[in-house]
Amino acid sequence: MRRRTFLAASVAAAAWPRAGASQITNSLLTPWTGPYGGVPPFDRVKVAEFVPAAEAAMAEEWQEVETLAADTAPPTFDNTIAALEATGSAAGRAAAIYSVWIGTLSTPEVRAADRALRPRLAGHLDRIKQHSALFRRVDAVYQARHASRLTVEQMRLTELRWSRMVQSGAQLEPPGKARLAAINAELAGCYTIFAQNVLVEENDHVLYLKEADLSGLPTDLRASAATAAAARRRPGDFAILNIRSAVDPFLTSSDRRDLRERVWRSFYGRGDNGDARDNNGLITRILRLRAERAKLLGYATHAHWNLDKSSMAGTPQAALDLMLRVWPSAIARVHEEVAEMQAIADRETVGVQIAPWDYRYYAEKVRKARYDLDLNEVKPYLQLDRMREALHWVAGRLYGLRFTQVFDVPTQHPSVTVYEVRRGARPMGLWYFDTLARPGKTSGAWMNTYRAQQTYGGRVTAIVSNNASFVPGAPDQPTLISWADATTLFHEFGHALHGLNSEVTYPTLSGVRVFGDYVEFPGLLLESWLLSPEVLKRFARHHVTGAPLPDDLIAKIRRASTFRQGFNVTELLASALIDMKLHLADATDIDPKAFEREELARLGMPKELAMRHRLPHFQHLFTSDSQSAGYYSYIWSEVMSADAAEAFVQAPGGLYDKGVAKRLYDHVMSVGNAVDPKAGYRAFRGRDPDVSAYLKSKGFPAT
Ligand SMILES: [Zn+2]
């Protein structure tokens, strides 16, 4: 995951050395000072500064844009496109600090500021992107771009700036702009109601059980169900909450088929109960509004609009083609998995036909019989500090980066450590490592960019962070993490390296500021290095004995990586296919339930499982614009990362092959969004991404 918080969208140049003279005292706005080209003043931040900082930053950015737009000199790349890169610097600094508090130090006060600011920021960004006088200047540079002597990067920046304004309605006449604003406002309202409906259905539909109903449930699940019931004033009962983190383990372990069915129906029925919280009507309305907006902006459908804006795929067809290449293999694997599970069910009980509420349960029996991997055995070998050393070692081998801890930089919490990053003698930036759980910190893991690398207006190095919420070890004991956590650590570090390796001119194109279906690629890719013997033998050492992770455990981990992948990929892919088809369809009067049913039947969806997110609760699609017609991105990025890892595996030096690493650096890791990702990937791999490595990594049969 990579974090994007509210002001981040407007960040042009986080460290651009011009400050709003009016806001010298607000710590969110003042230029960063101190070592390493200036660092965020985390030690001076007050939450009370957030709202005034955001207001001042927006006002300053608007003033900068107005000044640019009013320039009477003929428009040039320098005085228009490049000059835009220097706007919004205070907003960039404020966003960096603000995002740290939202993600890692949240309080009711912080959340109140967020609620107050979010809608105003959306309006602010729209106003800039639709600025008529600014667009006339951007358009003049764009129309003259081929006759101007622009570098490749300047050409790309010009085209991106122009198309982002066009896609936001900058070319529309006043009535069109007014209609667009009305559509966006109505959509924003729909998104809020959609999210609230799902939230209520998740909170309210709780299944209360008695001790006698718990057959099969492991101790930790019983304990958390008891705690959840007590918190709902039902002491002595056991509550199965209607959220994925409770439903998944229940469906995996409960021996009670009748209860599994009830829990499954409740979870997959969220937003689809024909009551006041039913989301189907809302979806019909959202789709109609999106289609109208797409037409207004000159696109055939919402899917065309969203993919043209910011995707490597470029067109809905390209995304569909890739998904449909994977689909037959995924469902073929589902049929194999079902056959294997059915055999177990037939041996145990008469008359059970594997249904969606049985899949996880019988798959778990297969896992125990076939893979015999107890992940608890692995954890004593995974010390957080040693894993951090492993990350640095890998970055050294692949990219020649060296990490040295520094102590002269303020942090937002005493547990955060900071490292200076150099390549040879050349400073490349700072890396903040913030991985322990604490109150107010979001669960999950992510990478954040505090300051983007750039050279426009002088060289500025990157400042990035990796964040997670691992449970700290007891005092004087090392913090141990699970295999999944270690994988996550490598994933997020892949994003950090994307930020730290950046060598571009303009901040808009820097590091991880790439398209939505491309950004996960460097993160997913680095996961493969955790499994390399070089890393495991050196760094996965038992915290008491110091012994390396035994070979038979490593072999089991490798084998288990293909477990239940038919289910995992098919539920994801079914959601992604329905998402894309829905946003390509004629939106006049769509009945979401019928659409979902008929399209899944047409695809040959196996009846033993459901979409990961059914439409009435598909929050990725209906709580904002950004991920709609974009759920395919997960598969798209995974295909690329498997294909890229294969390039290493096939090279003489394997995962540490210098030549492949150099090509990856040249065409992916150092170029940010300064080159077209399709061309960049082709230059790295010598061809377009191929699905075969991905299919192999999932253990799918060739079809
Ligand atoms: Zn990620």
PDB file of N, CA and C in Angstrom, residues 393-400 529 647-648 651-666 684:
ATOM      1  N   TRP A 393      20.626  -4.570   3.267  1.00  0.00           N
ATOM      2  CA  TRP A 393      21.589  -5.395   2.532  1.00  0.00           C
ATOM      3  C   TRP A 393      21.126  -5.597   1.085  1.00  0.00           C
ATOM      4  N   VAL A 394      19.834  -5.886   0.918  1.00  0.00           N
ATOM      5  CA  VAL A 394      19.300  -6.081  -0.434  1.00  0.00           C
ATOM      6  C   VAL A 394      19.428  -4.789  -1.257  1.00  0.00           C
ATOM      7  N   ALA A 395      19.118  -3.640  -0.628  1.00  0.00           N
ATOM      8  CA  ALA A 395      19.225  -2.359  -1.336  1.00  0.00           C
ATOM      9  C   ALA A 395      20.664  -2.084  -1.752  1.00  0.00           C
ATOM     10  N   GLY A 396      21.607  -2.544  -0.932  1.00  0.00           N
ATOM     11  CA  GLY A 396      23.020  -2.399  -1.276  1.00  0.00           C
ATOM     12  C   GLY A 396      23.386  -3.267  -2.466  1.00  0.00           C
ATOM     13  N   ARG A 397      22.940  -4.528  -2.439  1.00  0.00           N
ATOM     14  CA  ARG A 397      23.281  -5.446  -3.529  1.00  0.00           C
ATOM     15  C   ARG A 397      22.637  -5.021  -4.845  1.00  0.00           C
ATOM     16  N   LEU A 398      21.382  -4.567  -4.797  1.00  0.00           N
ATOM     17  CA  LEU A 398      20.682  -4.246  -6.045  1.00  0.00           C
ATOM     18  C   LEU A 398      21.040  -2.859  -6.575  1.00  0.00           C
ATOM     19  N   TYR A 399      21.123  -1.881  -5.681  1.00  0.00           N
ATOM     20  CA  TYR A 399      21.221  -0.493  -6.147  1.00  0.00           C
ATOM     21  C   TYR A 399      22.416   0.264  -5.572  1.00  0.00           C
ATOM     22  N   GLY A 400      23.288  -0.424  -4.837  1.00  0.00           N
ATOM     23  CA  GLY A 400      24.463   0.246  -4.275  1.00  0.00           C
ATOM     24  C   GLY A 400      24.119   1.278  -3.214  1.00  0.00           C
ATOM     25  N   TRP A 529      12.482 -11.127  -2.827  1.00  0.00           N
ATOM     26  CA  TRP A 529      13.838 -11.199  -2.272  1.00  0.00           C
ATOM     27  C   TRP A 529      13.863 -11.786  -0.860  1.00  0.00           C
ATOM     28  N   ALA A 647      12.751 -12.304 -14.834  1.00  0.00           N
ATOM     29  CA  ALA A 647      13.935 -11.800 -15.550  1.00  0.00           C
ATOM     30  C   ALA A 647      15.183 -11.993 -14.701  1.00  0.00           C
ATOM     31  N   PHE A 648      15.064 -11.788 -13.393  1.00  0.00           N
ATOM     32  CA  PHE A 648      16.194 -12.018 -12.489  1.00  0.00           C
ATOM     33  C   PHE A 648      16.502 -13.510 -12.393  1.00  0.00           C
ATOM     34  N   ALA A 651      18.466 -14.930 -15.120  1.00  0.00           N
ATOM     35  CA  ALA A 651      19.786 -14.342 -15.388  1.00  0.00           C
ATOM     36  C   ALA A 651      20.862 -15.115 -14.628  1.00  0.00           C
ATOM     37  N   PRO A 652      22.142 -15.017 -15.085  1.00  0.00           N
ATOM     38  CA  PRO A 652      23.222 -15.777 -14.439  1.00  0.00           C
ATOM     39  C   PRO A 652      23.334 -15.478 -12.944  1.00  0.00           C
ATOM     40  N   GLY A 653      23.129 -14.237 -12.554  1.00  0.00           N
ATOM     41  CA  GLY A 653      23.282 -13.874 -11.137  1.00  0.00           C
ATOM     42  C   GLY A 653      22.015 -14.024 -10.323  1.00  0.00           C
ATOM     43  N   GLY A 654      20.976 -14.625 -10.908  1.00  0.00           N
ATOM     44  CA  GLY A 654      19.718 -14.823 -10.179  1.00  0.00           C
ATOM     45  C   GLY A 654      19.150 -13.509  -9.673  1.00  0.00           C
ATOM     46  N   LEU A 655      18.578 -13.542  -8.474  1.00  0.00           N
ATOM     47  CA  LEU A 655      17.925 -12.347  -7.932  1.00  0.00           C
ATOM     48  C   LEU A 655      18.910 -11.194  -7.706  1.00  0.00           C
ATOM     49  N   TYR A 656      20.205 -11.510  -7.707  1.00  0.00           N
ATOM     50  CA  TYR A 656      21.183 -10.449  -7.470  1.00  0.00           C
ATOM     51  C   TYR A 656      21.990 -10.142  -8.733  1.00  0.00           C
ATOM     52  N   ASP A 657      21.431 -10.484  -9.883  1.00  0.00           N
ATOM     53  CA  ASP A 657      22.127 -10.245 -11.146  1.00  0.00           C
ATOM     54  C   ASP A 657      22.314  -8.743 -11.377  1.00  0.00           C
ATOM     55  N   LYS A 658      23.574  -8.362 -11.566  1.00  0.00           N
ATOM     56  CA  LYS A 658      23.896  -6.935 -11.685  1.00  0.00           C
ATOM     57  C   LYS A 658      23.285  -6.304 -12.941  1.00  0.00           C
ATOM     58  N   GLY A 659      23.307  -7.057 -14.042  1.00  0.00           N
ATOM     59  CA  GLY A 659      22.806  -6.504 -15.308  1.00  0.00           C
ATOM     60  C   GLY A 659      21.311  -6.232 -15.262  1.00  0.00           C
ATOM     61  N   VAL A 660      20.550  -7.195 -14.736  1.00  0.00           N
ATOM     62  CA  VAL A 660      19.097  -7.013 -14.663  1.00  0.00           C
ATOM     63  C   VAL A 660      18.767  -5.892 -13.676  1.00  0.00           C
ATOM     64  N   ALA A 661      19.505  -5.854 -12.552  1.00  0.00           N
ATOM     65  CA  ALA A 661      19.267  -4.796 -11.566  1.00  0.00           C
ATOM     66  C   ALA A 661      19.521  -3.425 -12.183  1.00  0.00           C
ATOM     67  N   LYS A 662      20.576  -3.354 -13.006  1.00  0.00           N
ATOM     68  CA  LYS A 662      20.897  -2.074 -13.653  1.00  0.00           C
ATOM     69  C   LYS A 662      19.771  -1.654 -14.603  1.00  0.00           C
ATOM     70  N   ARG A 663      19.257  -2.618 -15.366  1.00  0.00           N
ATOM     71  CA  ARG A 663      18.156  -2.286 -16.286  1.00  0.00           C
ATOM     72  C   ARG A 663      16.902  -1.861 -15.519  1.00  0.00           C
ATOM     73  N   LEU A 664      16.644  -2.550 -14.411  1.00  0.00           N
ATOM     74  CA  LEU A 664      15.486  -2.188 -13.593  1.00  0.00           C
ATOM     75  C   LEU A 664      15.653  -0.766 -13.054  1.00  0.00           C
ATOM     76  N   TYR A 665      16.868  -0.468 -12.584  1.00  0.00           N
ATOM     77  CA  TYR A 665      17.140   0.880 -12.085  1.00  0.00           C
ATOM     78  C   TYR A 665      16.961   1.917 -13.197  1.00  0.00           C
ATOM     79  N   ASP A 666      17.561   1.656 -14.351  1.00  0.00           N
ATOM     80  CA  ASP A 666      17.540   2.630 -15.453  1.00  0.00           C
ATOM     81  C   ASP A 666      16.127   2.932 -15.953  1.00  0.00           C
ATOM     82  N   PHE A 684      13.119  -2.276 -20.016  1.00  0.00           N
ATOM     83  CA  PHE A 684      13.673  -3.136 -18.970  1.00  0.00           C
ATOM     84  C   PHE A 684      13.642  -4.602 -19.384  1.00  0.00           C
TER      85      PHE A 684
END
